[in-house]
Coordinates of N, CA, C and O in Angstrom, one line a residue:
X65 N -80.2 -18.5 -20.4 CA -80.5 -19.7 -19.7 C -82.0 -19.8 -19.4 O -82.6 -20.8 -19.6
X66 N -82.5 -18.7 -18.8 CA -84.0 -18.7 -18.4 C -84.8 -18.9 -19.7 O -85.9 -19.5 -19.6
X67 N -84.4 -18.2 -20.8 CA -85.2 -18.3 -22.0 C -85.2 -19.7 -22.5 O -86.2 -20.2 -23.0
X68 N -84.1 -20.4 -22.5 CA -84.0 -21.8 -22.9 C -84.9 -22.7 -22.1 O -85.6 -23.6 -22.6
X69 N -84.9 -22.5 -20.8 CA -85.7 -23.3 -19.9 C -87.2 -23.0 -20.2 O -88.0 -24.0 -20.2
X70 N -87.5 -21.8 -20.4 CA -88.9 -21.4 -20.7 C -89.4 -22.1 -21.9 O -90.5 -22.7 -21.9
X71 N -88.6 -22.1 -23.0 CA -89.0 -22.8 -24.2 C -89.0 -24.3 -24.1 O -89.9 -25.0 -24.6
X72 N -88.0 -24.9 -23.3 CA -88.0 -26.3 -23.1 C -89.3 -26.9 -22.6 O -89.7 -27.9 -23.0
X73 N -89.9 -26.2 -21.6 CA -91.0 -26.7 -20.9 C -92.4 -26.1 -21.5 O -93.4 -26.7 -21.2
X74 N -92.3 -25.0 -22.2 CA -93.6 -24.3 -22.6 C -93.8 -24.2 -24.1 O -94.9 -23.7 -24.5
X75 N -92.9 -24.6 -24.9 CA -93.1 -24.4 -26.4 C -94.0 -25.5 -26.9 O -94.3 -26.5 -26.2
X76 N -94.6 -25.2 -28.1 CA -95.5 -26.2 -28.7 C -96.9 -25.7 -28.8 O -97.2 -24.5 -28.6
X77 N -97.8 -26.6 -29.0 CA -99.2 -26.3 -29.1 C -100.0 -26.7 -27.9 O -99.9 -27.9 -27.5
X78 N -100.8 -25.8 -27.3 CA -101.5 -26.1 -26.1 C -103.0 -25.8 -26.3 O -103.3 -24.7 -26.8
X79 N -103.9 -26.7 -26.0 CA -105.3 -26.5 -26.1 C -105.8 -26.2 -24.7 O -105.6 -27.0 -23.7
X80 N -106.5 -25.1 -24.6 CA -106.9 -24.6 -23.2 C -108.3 -24.2 -23.0 O -109.1 -24.2 -24.0
X81 N -108.6 -24.0 -21.8 CA -109.9 -23.5 -21.4 C -109.7 -22.3 -20.4 O -109.1 -22.5 -19.4
X82 N -110.2 -21.1 -20.8 CA -110.1 -19.9 -19.9 C -111.4 -19.8 -19.2 O -112.5 -19.7 -19.8
X83 N -111.3 -19.6 -17.9 CA -112.5 -19.3 -17.1 C -112.3 -18.0 -16.3 O -111.4 -18.0 -15.5
X84 N -113.1 -17.0 -16.6 CA -113.0 -15.7 -16.0 C -113.9 -15.6 -14.8 O -115.1 -15.9 -14.9
X85 N -113.4 -15.3 -13.6 CA -114.2 -15.2 -12.4 C -114.1 -13.8 -11.8 O -113.1 -13.0 -12.0
X86 N -115.2 -13.4 -11.1 CA -115.2 -12.0 -10.5 C -114.4 -12.1 -9.2 O -113.9 -13.2 -8.8
X87 N -114.4 -11.0 -8.5 CA -113.6 -10.9 -7.2 C -114.2 -11.8 -6.1 O -113.5 -12.0 -5.1
X88 N -115.4 -12.3 -6.3 CA -116.0 -13.3 -5.4 C -115.9 -14.7 -5.8 O -116.5 -15.6 -5.2
X89 N -115.1 -15.0 -6.9 CA -114.9 -16.3 -7.3 C -116.0 -17.0 -8.1 O -116.1 -18.2 -8.2
X90 N -116.9 -16.1 -8.6 CA -118.1 -16.6 -9.4 C -117.8 -16.5 -10.9 O -117.4 -15.5 -11.4
X91 N -118.0 -17.6 -11.6 CA -117.7 -17.6 -13.0 C -118.5 -16.6 -13.8 O -119.7 -16.5 -13.6
X92 N -117.8 -15.9 -14.7 CA -118.5 -14.9 -15.6 C -118.6 -15.4 -17.0 O -119.6 -15.2 -17.7
X93 N -117.5 -16.1 -17.4 CA -117.5 -16.6 -18.8 C -116.4 -17.6 -18.9 O -115.5 -17.6 -18.1
X94 N -116.5 -18.4 -20.0 CA -115.4 -19.4 -20.3 C -115.3 -19.5 -21.8 O -116.3 -19.4 -22.5
X95 N -114.1 -19.8 -22.3 CA -113.9 -20.0 -23.7 C -112.7 -20.9 -24.0 O -111.7 -20.9 -23.2
X96 N -112.8 -21.7 -25.1 CA -111.7 -22.6 -25.4 C -110.6 -21.8 -26.2 O -111.0 -20.8 -26.9
X97 N -109.4 -22.2 -26.1 CA -108.3 -21.5 -26.8 C -107.3 -22.5 -27.4 O -107.3 -23.7 -27.0
X98 N -106.5 -22.1 -28.3 CA -105.3 -22.8 -28.8 C -104.1 -21.8 -28.7 O -104.2 -20.7 -29.3
X99 N -103.1 -22.2 -28.1 CA -101.9 -21.4 -27.9 C -100.7 -22.1 -28.6 O -100.4 -23.3 -28.4
X100 N -100.0 -21.3 -29.4 CA -98.8 -21.8 -30.1 C -97.6 -21.0 -29.5 O -97.6 -19.7 -29.6
X101 N -96.6 -21.7 -29.0 CA -95.4 -21.0 -28.5 C -94.2 -21.6 -29.2 O -94.0 -22.9 -29.2
X102 N -93.4 -20.8 -29.8 CA -92.3 -21.3 -30.6 C -91.2 -20.2 -30.7 O -91.4 -19.1 -30.3
X103 N -90.1 -20.6 -31.2 CA -88.9 -19.7 -31.4 C -88.9 -19.4 -32.9 O -88.9 -20.3 -33.7
X104 N -88.8 -18.1 -33.2 CA -88.8 -17.7 -34.6 C -87.8 -16.5 -34.7 O -88.0 -15.5 -34.1
X105 N -86.8 -16.7 -35.6 CA -85.8 -15.7 -35.8 C -85.3 -15.1 -34.5 O -85.2 -13.9 -34.3
X106 N -84.9 -16.0 -33.6 CA -84.3 -15.7 -32.3 C -85.2 -14.9 -31.4 O -84.8 -14.3 -30.5
X107 N -86.5 -15.1 -31.7 CA -87.5 -14.5 -30.8 C -88.5 -15.6 -30.3 O -88.7 -16.6 -31.0
X108 N -89.0 -15.4 -29.1 CA -90.1 -16.2 -28.6 C -91.4 -15.6 -29.0 O -91.6 -14.5 -28.8
X109 N -92.2 -16.4 -29.7 CA -93.5 -16.0 -30.2 C -94.6 -16.8 -29.6 O -94.6 -18.0 -29.7
X110 N -95.6 -16.1 -28.9 CA -96.7 -16.8 -28.3 C -98.0 -16.3 -29.0 O -98.2 -15.1 -28.9
X111 N -98.8 -17.1 -29.7 CA -100.0 -16.7 -30.4 C -101.2 -17.4 -29.8 O -101.2 -18.7 -29.9
X112 N -102.1 -16.7 -29.2 CA -103.3 -17.3 -28.5 C -104.5 -17.0 -29.4 O -104.8 -15.9 -29.6
X113 N -105.2 -18.1 -29.7 CA -106.5 -18.0 -30.5 C -107.7 -18.3 -29.6 O -107.7 -19.4 -29.0
X114 N -108.6 -17.4 -29.6 CA -109.9 -17.6 -29.0 C -110.8 -18.5 -29.9 O -111.1 -18.0 -31.0
X115 N -111.1 -19.7 -29.6 CA -111.8 -20.6 -30.5 C -113.2 -20.1 -30.7 O -113.9 -20.5 -31.7
X116 N -113.8 -19.3 -29.9 CA -115.1 -18.8 -30.0 C -115.2 -17.7 -31.1 O -116.1 -17.7 -31.9
X117 N -114.3 -16.8 -31.0 CA -114.3 -15.6 -32.0 C -113.4 -15.8 -33.1 O -113.5 -15.1 -34.1
X118 N -112.4 -16.7 -33.0 CA -111.4 -16.8 -34.0 C -110.3 -15.8 -34.0 O -109.3 -15.8 -34.8
X119 N -110.3 -14.9 -33.0 CA -109.3 -13.8 -32.9 C -108.0 -14.4 -32.3 O -108.1 -15.2 -31.4
X120 N -106.9 -13.9 -32.8 CA -105.6 -14.3 -32.3 C -104.8 -13.1 -31.8 O -104.8 -12.1 -32.5
X121 N -104.2 -13.2 -30.7 CA -103.4 -12.2 -30.1 C -102.0 -12.8 -29.9 O -101.8 -13.9 -29.5
X122 N -101.0 -12.0 -30.3 CA -99.6 -12.5 -30.3 C -98.7 -11.7 -29.4 O -98.9 -10.5 -29.2
X123 N -97.7 -12.3 -28.8 CA -96.7 -11.7 -28.0 C -95.4 -12.1 -28.5 O -95.2 -13.3 -28.8
X124 N -94.4 -11.2 -28.7 CA -93.1 -11.6 -29.3 C -92.0 -10.9 -28.6 O -92.1 -9.7 -28.3
X125 N -91.0 -11.6 -28.2 CA -89.9 -11.0 -27.4 C -88.6 -11.8 -27.7 O -88.6 -13.0 -27.9
X126 N -87.5 -11.0 -27.6 CA -86.2 -11.6 -27.8 C -85.6 -12.0 -26.4 O -85.2 -13.1 -26.2
X127 N -85.6 -11.0 -25.6 CA -85.2 -11.2 -24.2 C -86.4 -11.3 -23.3 O -87.5 -10.8 -23.7
X128 N -86.3 -12.0 -22.2 CA -87.4 -12.1 -21.3 C -87.9 -10.8 -20.9 O -87.2 -9.8 -20.7
X129 N -89.3 -10.6 -20.9 CA -89.8 -9.3 -20.5 C -89.4 -8.9 -19.1 O -89.2 -9.7 -18.3
X130 N -89.3 -7.6 -18.9 CA -89.0 -7.1 -17.6 C -90.0 -7.6 -16.6 O -91.2 -7.5 -16.8
X131 N -89.6 -8.1 -15.5 CA -90.5 -8.6 -14.5 C -90.9 -10.1 -14.7 O -91.7 -10.6 -13.9
X132 N -90.4 -10.8 -15.7 CA -90.7 -12.2 -15.9 C -89.7 -13.0 -15.1 O -88.5 -12.8 -15.2
X133 N -90.2 -14.0 -14.4 CA -89.3 -14.9 -13.7 C -89.6 -16.3 -14.1 O -90.7 -16.7 -14.3
X134 N -88.5 -17.1 -14.3 CA -88.6 -18.5 -14.7 C -87.8 -19.3 -13.8 O -86.6 -19.0 -13.5
X135 N -88.3 -20.4 -13.3 CA -87.5 -21.3 -12.4 C -87.0 -22.5 -13.1 O -87.3 -22.7 -14.3
X136 N -86.1 -23.3 -12.6 CA -85.4 -24.4 -13.3 C -86.4 -25.4 -13.8 O -86.0 -26.2 -14.7
X137 N -87.6 -25.5 -13.3 CA -88.6 -26.5 -13.8 C -89.5 -26.0 -14.9 O -90.4 -26.7 -15.4
X138 N -89.2 -24.7 -15.3 CA -90.0 -24.1 -16.4 C -91.3 -23.4 -16.0 O -92.0 -22.9 -16.8
X139 N -91.5 -23.4 -14.7 CA -92.7 -22.6 -14.2 C -92.3 -21.1 -14.3 O -91.1 -20.7 -14.1
X140 N -93.3 -20.2 -14.5 CA -92.9 -18.8 -14.6 C -94.0 -17.9 -14.1 O -95.2 -18.3 -13.9
X141 N -93.6 -16.6 -13.9 CA -94.6 -15.6 -13.5 C -94.2 -14.3 -14.2 O -93.1 -14.1 -14.6
X142 N -95.2 -13.5 -14.4 CA -95.0 -12.2 -15.1 C -95.9 -11.2 -14.4 O -97.1 -11.4 -14.0
X143 N -95.4 -9.9 -14.3 CA -96.2 -8.9 -13.7 C -95.3 -7.6 -13.6 O -94.2 -7.5 -14.1
X144 N -95.8 -6.6 -12.8 CA -95.1 -5.3 -12.7 C -93.9 -5.4 -11.9 O -93.7 -6.3 -11.0
X145 N -92.9 -4.6 -12.3 CA -91.7 -4.5 -11.5 C -91.2 -3.0 -11.6 O -90.8 -2.6 -12.7
X146 N -91.4 -2.2 -10.6 CA -91.8 -2.6 -9.2 C -93.3 -2.6 -9.1 O -94.0 -2.3 -10.0
X147 N -93.7 -3.1 -7.9 CA -95.1 -3.2 -7.6 C -95.7 -1.8 -7.4 O -95.1 -0.9 -6.8
X148 N -96.9 -1.6 -7.9 CA -97.7 -0.4 -7.6 C -99.1 -0.8 -7.3 O -99.7 -1.7 -8.0
X149 N -99.7 -0.2 -6.2 CA -101.0 -0.6 -5.8 C -102.1 -0.1 -6.7 O -103.2 -0.6 -6.6
X150 N -101.8 0.8 -7.6 CA -102.8 1.4 -8.5 C -103.3 0.5 -9.6 O -104.4 0.5 -10.0
X151 N -102.4 -0.4 -10.1 CA -102.8 -1.2 -11.2 C -101.8 -2.4 -11.2 O -100.7 -2.2 -11.6
X152 N -102.3 -3.5 -10.7 CA -101.4 -4.7 -10.7 C -102.0 -5.9 -11.4 O -103.2 -6.2 -11.2
X153 N -101.2 -6.5 -12.3 CA -101.7 -7.7 -13.0 C -100.6 -8.8 -12.9 O -99.4 -8.5 -13.1
X154 N -101.0 -9.9 -12.4 CA -100.0 -11.0 -12.3 C -100.5 -12.2 -13.3 O -101.6 -12.4 -13.4
X155 N -99.5 -12.8 -13.8 CA -99.7 -14.1 -14.5 C -98.8 -15.1 -14.0 O -97.6 -14.9 -13.9
X156 N -99.3 -16.3 -13.6 CA -98.5 -17.3 -13.1 C -98.8 -18.6 -13.8 O -99.9 -18.9 -14.2
X157 N -97.7 -19.4 -14.1 CA -97.9 -20.6 -14.9 C -97.1 -21.8 -14.3 O -95.9 -21.6 -14.0
X158 N -97.7 -22.9 -14.1 CA -97.1 -24.2 -13.7 C -97.1 -25.1 -14.9 O -98.2 -25.4 -15.4
X159 N -95.9 -25.5 -15.4 CA -95.8 -26.4 -16.6 C -95.3 -27.8 -16.1 O -94.3 -27.8 -15.5
X160 N -96.1 -28.8 -16.4 CA -95.7 -30.1 -15.9 C -96.0 -31.2 -17.0 O -97.2 -31.5 -17.2
X161 N -95.0 -31.6 -17.7 CA -95.2 -32.6 -18.7 C -96.1 -32.1 -19.8 O -95.9 -31.1 -20.5
X162 N -97.2 -32.8 -20.0 CA -98.2 -32.5 -21.1 C -99.3 -31.5 -20.7 O -100.2 -31.3 -21.5
X163 N -99.2 -31.0 -19.5 CA -100.2 -30.1 -19.0 C -99.7 -28.8 -18.4 O -98.5 -28.8 -17.9
X164 N -100.5 -27.8 -18.3 CA -100.1 -26.5 -17.6 C -101.4 -26.0 -16.9 O -102.5 -26.3 -17.3
X165 N -101.1 -25.2 -15.8 CA -102.1 -24.5 -15.2 C -101.7 -23.1 -15.0 O -100.5 -22.8 -14.7
X166 N -102.6 -22.1 -15.3 CA -102.2 -20.7 -15.3 C -103.2 -19.9 -14.5 O -104.4 -20.3 -14.5
X167 N -102.8 -18.7 -14.0 CA -103.7 -17.7 -13.4 C -103.4 -16.4 -14.0 O -102.2 -16.1 -14.2
X168 N -104.4 -15.6 -14.3 CA -104.2 -14.2 -14.6 C -105.0 -13.4 -13.6 O -106.2 -13.5 -13.5
X169 N -104.3 -12.6 -12.8 CA -104.9 -12.0 -11.6 C -104.8 -10.5 -11.8 O -103.7 -9.9 -12.1
X170 N -106.0 -9.8 -11.7 CA -106.0 -8.3 -12.0 C -106.6 -7.6 -10.8 O -107.6 -8.0 -10.2
X171 N -105.9 -6.5 -10.4 CA -106.4 -5.7 -9.3 C -105.9 -4.3 -9.3 O -105.1 -3.9 -10.2
X172 N -106.4 -3.4 -8.4 CA -106.0 -2.0 -8.3 C -106.1 -1.6 -6.9 O -106.1 -2.5 -6.0
X173 N -106.1 -0.3 -6.7 CA -106.0 0.2 -5.3 C -107.2 -0.2 -4.5 O -107.2 -0.2 -3.2
X174 N -108.3 -0.6 -5.1 CA -109.5 -1.0 -4.3 C -109.5 -2.5 -4.0 O -110.4 -3.0 -3.3
X175 N -108.5 -3.2 -4.6 CA -108.4 -4.6 -4.3 C -108.5 -5.5 -5.6 O -108.4 -5.0 -6.7
X176 N -108.7 -6.7 -5.4 CA -108.8 -7.7 -6.5 C -110.0 -7.4 -7.4 O -111.1 -7.1 -6.9
X177 N -109.8 -7.5 -8.7 CA -110.9 -7.2 -9.6 C -111.4 -8.5 -10.3 O -112.6 -8.7 -10.5
X178 N -110.5 -9.3 -10.8 CA -110.9 -10.5 -11.5 C -109.7 -11.5 -11.5 O -108.6 -11.2 -11.3
X179 N -110.1 -12.8 -11.7 CA -109.1 -13.9 -11.8 C -109.5 -14.7 -13.0 O -110.7 -15.0 -13.2
X180 N -108.6 -15.1 -13.8 CA -108.8 -16.0 -14.9 C -108.0 -17.3 -14.6 O -106.8 -17.3 -14.4
X181 N -108.7 -18.4 -14.5 CA -108.1 -19.7 -14.3 C -108.0 -20.4 -15.7 O -109.0 -20.4 -16.5
X182 N -106.8 -20.9 -16.0 CA -106.6 -21.6 -17.3 C -106.0 -23.0 -17.1 O -105.1 -23.2 -16.3
X183 N -106.6 -23.9 -17.7 CA -106.1 -25.3 -17.8 C -105.8 -25.6 -19.2 O -106.5 -25.3 -20.1
X184 N -104.6 -26.2 -19.5 CA -104.1 -26.4 -20.8 C -103.4 -27.8 -20.9 O -102.9 -28.3 -19.9
X185 N -103.5 -28.3 -22.1 CA -102.8 -29.6 -22.4 C -102.4 -29.7 -23.8 O -102.9 -29.0 -24.7
X186 N -101.4 -30.5 -24.1 CA -100.9 -30.7 -25.4 C -102.0 -31.4 -26.2 O -102.8 -32.1 -25.7
X187 N -101.9 -31.3 -27.6 CA -102.9 -31.9 -28.4 C -103.0 -33.4 -28.2 O -101.9 -34.1 -28.0
X188 N -104.2 -33.9 -28.1 CA -104.4 -35.4 -27.8 C -104.5 -35.7 -26.4 O -104.9 -36.8 -26.0
X189 N -104.2 -34.8 -25.4 CA -104.4 -35.0 -24.0 C -105.8 -34.5 -23.6 O -106.0 -33.3 -23.8
X190 N -106.6 -35.3 -23.1 CA -108.0 -34.9 -22.7 C -108.0 -34.4 -21.3 O -107.5 -35.0 -20.4
X191 N -108.7 -33.2 -21.1 CA -108.9 -32.7 -19.8 C -110.4 -32.7 -19.4 O -111.2 -32.5 -20.3
X192 N -110.7 -32.8 -18.2 CA -112.1 -32.7 -17.7 C -112.4 -31.3 -17.5 O -111.7 -30.6 -16.7
X193 N -113.5 -30.8 -18.1 CA -113.9 -29.4 -17.9 C -114.4 -29.2 -16.4 O -115.2 -30.1 -16.0
X194 N -114.0 -28.1 -15.8 CA -114.6 -27.9 -14.4 C -116.1 -27.7 -14.5 O -116.7 -27.4 -15.6
X195 N -116.8 -27.9 -13.4 CA -118.2 -27.7 -13.3 C -118.7 -26.4 -13.8 O -117.9 -25.4 -13.8
X196 N -119.9 -26.3 -14.4 CA -120.4 -25.0 -15.0 C -121.7 -24.6 -14.2 O -122.6 -25.4 -14.2
X197 N -121.7 -23.4 -13.6 CA -120.6 -22.5 -13.5 C -119.6 -22.8 -12.4 O -120.1 -23.5 -11.4
X198 N -118.4 -22.4 -12.5 CA -117.4 -22.6 -11.5 C -117.6 -21.6 -10.4 O -117.8 -20.4 -10.7
X199 N -117.7 -22.0 -9.1 CA -117.9 -21.1 -8.0 C -116.9 -21.5 -7.0 O -117.0 -22.6 -6.3
X200 N -115.8 -20.7 -6.8 CA -114.7 -21.0 -6.0 C -115.0 -20.9 -4.5 O -115.8 -20.1 -4.1
X201 N -114.4 -21.7 -3.7 CA -114.4 -21.5 -2.3 C -113.3 -20.6 -1.9 O -112.1 -20.8 -2.3
X202 N -113.6 -19.5 -1.1 CA -112.6 -18.5 -0.7 C -112.6 -18.4 0.8 O -113.6 -18.2 1.4
X203 N -111.4 -18.4 1.3 CA -111.2 -18.1 2.8 C -110.5 -16.8 2.9 O -109.4 -16.7 2.3
X204 N -111.0 -15.9 3.6 CA -110.4 -14.6 3.8 C -110.0 -14.3 5.2 O -110.8 -14.5 6.1
X205 N -108.8 -13.8 5.4 CA -108.3 -13.4 6.7 C -107.5 -12.1 6.5 O -106.4 -12.1 6.1
X206 N -108.2 -11.0 6.7 CA -107.6 -9.7 6.4 C -107.3 -9.5 5.0 O -108.2 -9.8 4.1
X207 N -106.1 -9.2 4.6 CA -105.7 -9.0 3.2 C -105.4 -10.4 2.5 O -105.2 -10.5 1.3
X208 N -105.3 -11.4 3.4 CA -104.9 -12.7 2.8 C -106.2 -13.5 2.3 O -107.2 -13.5 3.0
X209 N -106.0 -14.1 1.1 CA -107.1 -14.9 0.6 C -106.6 -16.2 0.1 O -105.5 -16.3 -0.5
X210 N -107.3 -17.2 0.4 CA -107.0 -18.6 -0.1 C -108.2 -19.0 -1.0 O -109.3 -19.1 -0.5
X211 N -107.9 -19.2 -2.3 CA -108.9 -19.6 -3.3 C -108.7 -21.1 -3.6 O -107.6 -21.5 -4.0
X212 N -109.8 -21.8 -3.6 CA -109.8 -23.2 -4.1 C -110.6 -23.3 -5.3 O -111.9 -23.2 -5.2
X213 N -109.9 -23.4 -6.5 CA -110.7 -23.5 -7.7 C -111.2 -24.9 -7.9 O -112.4 -25.1 -8.4
X214 N -110.4 -25.9 -7.6 CA -110.7 -27.3 -7.7 C -110.0 -28.0 -6.6 O -109.1 -27.4 -6.0
X215 N -110.3 -29.2 -6.2 CA -109.5 -29.9 -5.1 C -108.0 -29.9 -5.3 O -107.3 -29.9 -4.4
X216 N -107.6 -29.8 -6.6 CA -106.1 -29.9 -6.9 C -105.5 -28.6 -7.3 O -104.4 -28.6 -7.8
X217 N -106.3 -27.5 -7.2 CA -105.7 -26.2 -7.7 C -106.2 -25.1 -6.8 O -107.4 -24.9 -6.5
X218 N -105.2 -24.3 -6.3 CA -105.6 -23.2 -5.4 C -104.6 -22.0 -5.6 O -103.6 -22.1 -6.2
X219 N -105.1 -20.9 -5.1 CA -104.3 -19.7 -5.1 C -104.2 -19.0 -3.7 O -105.2 -19.0 -3.0
X220 N -103.1 -18.5 -3.4 CA -103.0 -17.7 -2.2 C -102.6 -16.3 -2.6 O -101.7 -16.1 -3.4
X221 N -103.4 -15.3 -2.1 CA -103.2 -13.9 -2.5 C -103.1 -13.1 -1.3 O -103.9 -13.2 -0.4
X222 N -102.1 -12.2 -1.3 CA -101.9 -11.2 -0.2 C -101.7 -9.9 -0.8 O -101.7 -9.7 -2.0
X223 N -101.4 -8.9 0.1 CA -101.2 -7.5 -0.4 C -100.1 -7.4 -1.4 O -100.2 -6.7 -2.4
X224 N -99.0 -8.2 -1.2 CA -97.8 -8.1 -2.1 C -97.4 -9.4 -2.6 O -96.2 -9.6 -3.0
X225 N -98.2 -10.4 -2.6 CA -97.8 -11.7 -3.1 C -99.0 -12.5 -3.7 O -100.1 -12.3 -3.3
X226 N -98.6 -13.4 -4.6 CA -99.6 -14.3 -5.2 C -98.9 -15.6 -5.5 O -97.8 -15.6 -6.1
X227 N -99.6 -16.7 -5.1 CA -99.0 -18.0 -5.5 C -100.0 -18.9 -6.1 O -101.2 -18.9 -5.7
X228 N -99.6 -19.8 -7.0 CA -100.4 -20.8 -7.6 C -99.9 -22.2 -7.2 O -98.7 -22.4 -7.3
X229 N -100.8 -23.1 -6.8 CA -100.4 -24.4 -6.3 C -101.3 -25.5 -6.9 O -102.5 -25.3 -7.0
X230 N -100.6 -26.5 -7.4 CA -101.3 -27.5 -8.2 C -100.9 -28.9 -7.6 O -99.7 -29.3 -7.7
X231 N -101.8 -29.7 -7.2 CA -101.6 -31.0 -6.6 C -101.4 -32.0 -7.7 O -102.2 -32.1 -8.6
X232 N -100.3 -32.8 -7.6 CA -100.1 -33.9 -8.6 C -100.6 -35.2 -8.0 O -100.9 -35.4 -6.9
X233 N -100.7 -36.2 -8.9 CA -101.2 -37.5 -8.6 C -100.3 -38.2 -7.6 O -100.7 -39.1 -6.8
X234 N -99.0 -37.8 -7.5 CA -98.1 -38.3 -6.5 C -98.3 -37.9 -5.1 O -97.8 -38.4 -4.2
X235 N -99.2 -36.9 -5.0 CA -99.5 -36.3 -3.7 C -98.7 -35.1 -3.4 O -98.8 -34.5 -2.3
X236 N -97.8 -34.7 -4.3 CA -96.9 -33.5 -4.1 C -97.6 -32.3 -4.8 O -98.3 -32.4 -5.8
X237 N -97.2 -31.1 -4.3 CA -97.7 -29.9 -4.8 C -96.7 -29.2 -5.6 O -95.5 -29.1 -5.2
X238 N -97.0 -28.7 -6.8 CA -96.2 -27.8 -7.6 C -96.6 -26.4 -7.2 O -97.8 -26.2 -6.9
X239 N -95.7 -25.5 -7.1 CA -96.1 -24.1 -6.7 C -95.1 -23.1 -7.3 O -93.9 -23.4 -7.6
X240 N -95.7 -21.9 -7.6 CA -94.8 -20.8 -8.0 C -95.4 -19.6 -7.3 O -96.7 -19.4 -7.2
X241 N -94.6 -18.7 -6.8 CA -95.0 -17.5 -6.0 C -94.3 -16.3 -6.5 O -93.1 -16.2 -6.8
X242 N -95.2 -15.2 -6.7 CA -94.7 -13.9 -7.1 C -94.8 -13.0 -5.9 O -96.0 -12.9 -5.3
X243 N -93.8 -12.4 -5.4 CA -93.9 -11.6 -4.2 C -92.9 -10.4 -4.3 O -91.9 -10.4 -4.9
X244 N -93.3 -9.3 -3.5 CA -92.6 -8.1 -3.5 C -92.3 -7.6 -2.1 O -93.0 -7.9 -1.1
X245 N -91.2 -6.9 -2.0 CA -90.8 -6.4 -0.7 C -91.6 -5.1 -0.3 O -92.4 -4.6 -1.1
X246 N -91.3 -4.6 0.9 CA -92.0 -3.4 1.4 C -91.7 -2.2 0.5 O -92.6 -1.3 0.4
X247 N -90.6 -2.2 -0.2 CA -90.2 -1.1 -1.1 C -90.8 -1.3 -2.5 O -90.6 -0.4 -3.4
X248 N -91.6 -2.3 -2.7 CA -92.2 -2.6 -4.0 C -91.3 -3.4 -5.0 O -91.7 -3.7 -6.1
X249 N -90.0 -3.7 -4.6 CA -89.1 -4.4 -5.5 C -89.5 -5.8 -5.6 O -89.9 -6.5 -4.6
X250 N -89.4 -6.4 -6.8 CA -89.7 -7.8 -7.0 C -88.7 -8.7 -6.4 O -87.5 -8.5 -6.6
X251 N -89.1 -9.6 -5.6 CA -88.2 -10.5 -4.9 C -87.9 -11.8 -5.7 O -88.7 -12.2 -6.5
X252 N -86.8 -12.4 -5.4 CA -86.5 -13.7 -6.1 C -87.5 -14.8 -5.9 O -88.2 -14.8 -4.8
X253 N -87.6 -15.7 -6.8 CA -88.5 -16.8 -6.7 C -88.1 -17.6 -5.5 O -87.0 -18.0 -5.3
X254 N -89.1 -17.9 -4.6 CA -88.7 -18.8 -3.4 C -88.7 -20.3 -3.9 O -89.0 -20.6 -5.1
X255 N -88.4 -21.2 -3.0 CA -88.5 -22.6 -3.3 C -89.8 -22.9 -3.8 O -90.8 -22.4 -3.3
X256 N -89.9 -23.9 -4.8 CA -91.2 -24.2 -5.3 C -92.0 -25.3 -4.4 O -93.0 -25.7 -4.8
X257 N -91.4 -25.6 -3.3 CA -92.0 -26.6 -2.4 C -93.2 -26.0 -1.7 O -93.2 -24.9 -1.2
X258 N -94.2 -26.8 -1.5 CA -95.3 -26.4 -0.6 C -95.4 -27.5 0.5 O -95.4 -28.7 0.2
X259 N -95.4 -27.1 1.7 CA -95.5 -28.0 2.8 C -94.3 -29.0 2.7 O -94.5 -30.2 3.1
X260 N -93.2 -28.6 2.2 CA -92.0 -29.4 2.1 C -92.0 -30.5 1.1 O -91.2 -31.3 1.1
X261 N -93.0 -30.5 0.2 CA -93.1 -31.5 -0.9 C -93.3 -30.9 -2.2 O -94.0 -30.0 -2.4
X262 N -92.5 -31.5 -3.2 CA -92.6 -31.0 -4.6 C -92.3 -32.1 -5.5 O -91.4 -32.9 -5.3
X263 N -93.1 -32.2 -6.6 CA -92.8 -33.2 -7.6 C -91.9 -32.6 -8.6 O -92.2 -31.6 -9.3
X264 N -90.6 -33.1 -8.7 CA -89.6 -32.5 -9.6 C -89.6 -33.1 -11.0 O -88.8 -32.6 -11.8
X265 N -90.5 -34.0 -11.3 CA -90.5 -34.6 -12.6 C -90.9 -33.6 -13.7 O -91.6 -32.7 -13.4

């Protein structure tokens, strides 16, 4: 069921822009990409091409990878299961119609190391590139961090949780959260609502 939902909302060709930021939210580099997601011989195949270098990296799986979570709207997250403070990498994706927003978050025992913000759209859909260089606004309270990449895109990061939130034109927020218990076990996806509002389209 989860694999079918994943393909229903995420398959096809996506044209994207990857922006890599350091732990202070300052842009380090950006590059355009083309991603192809399809079903082939009962496997899900994702092939990402860096348009700058021409290099393609592929991922292929039959069953959902261990630690991958997919909600009924096709939003998903991927990361370690169980959590370990020594080396943690999260990927979160919100898929909505002809567009997607993704984050790739990397950290270790010393804390957050880097964040990659990704905006993607299907062929023919034009996206506005973020300002160059991108410099995020970050609010820190202890281990909790709130990152604002753009007025409509933000991340909340804590010791054992990470969420991606995307504001829609309707005024509602789409959200997906990856979080772990005190024992390091991956917890179930919470409701995708933020502040009680969610665009279900």
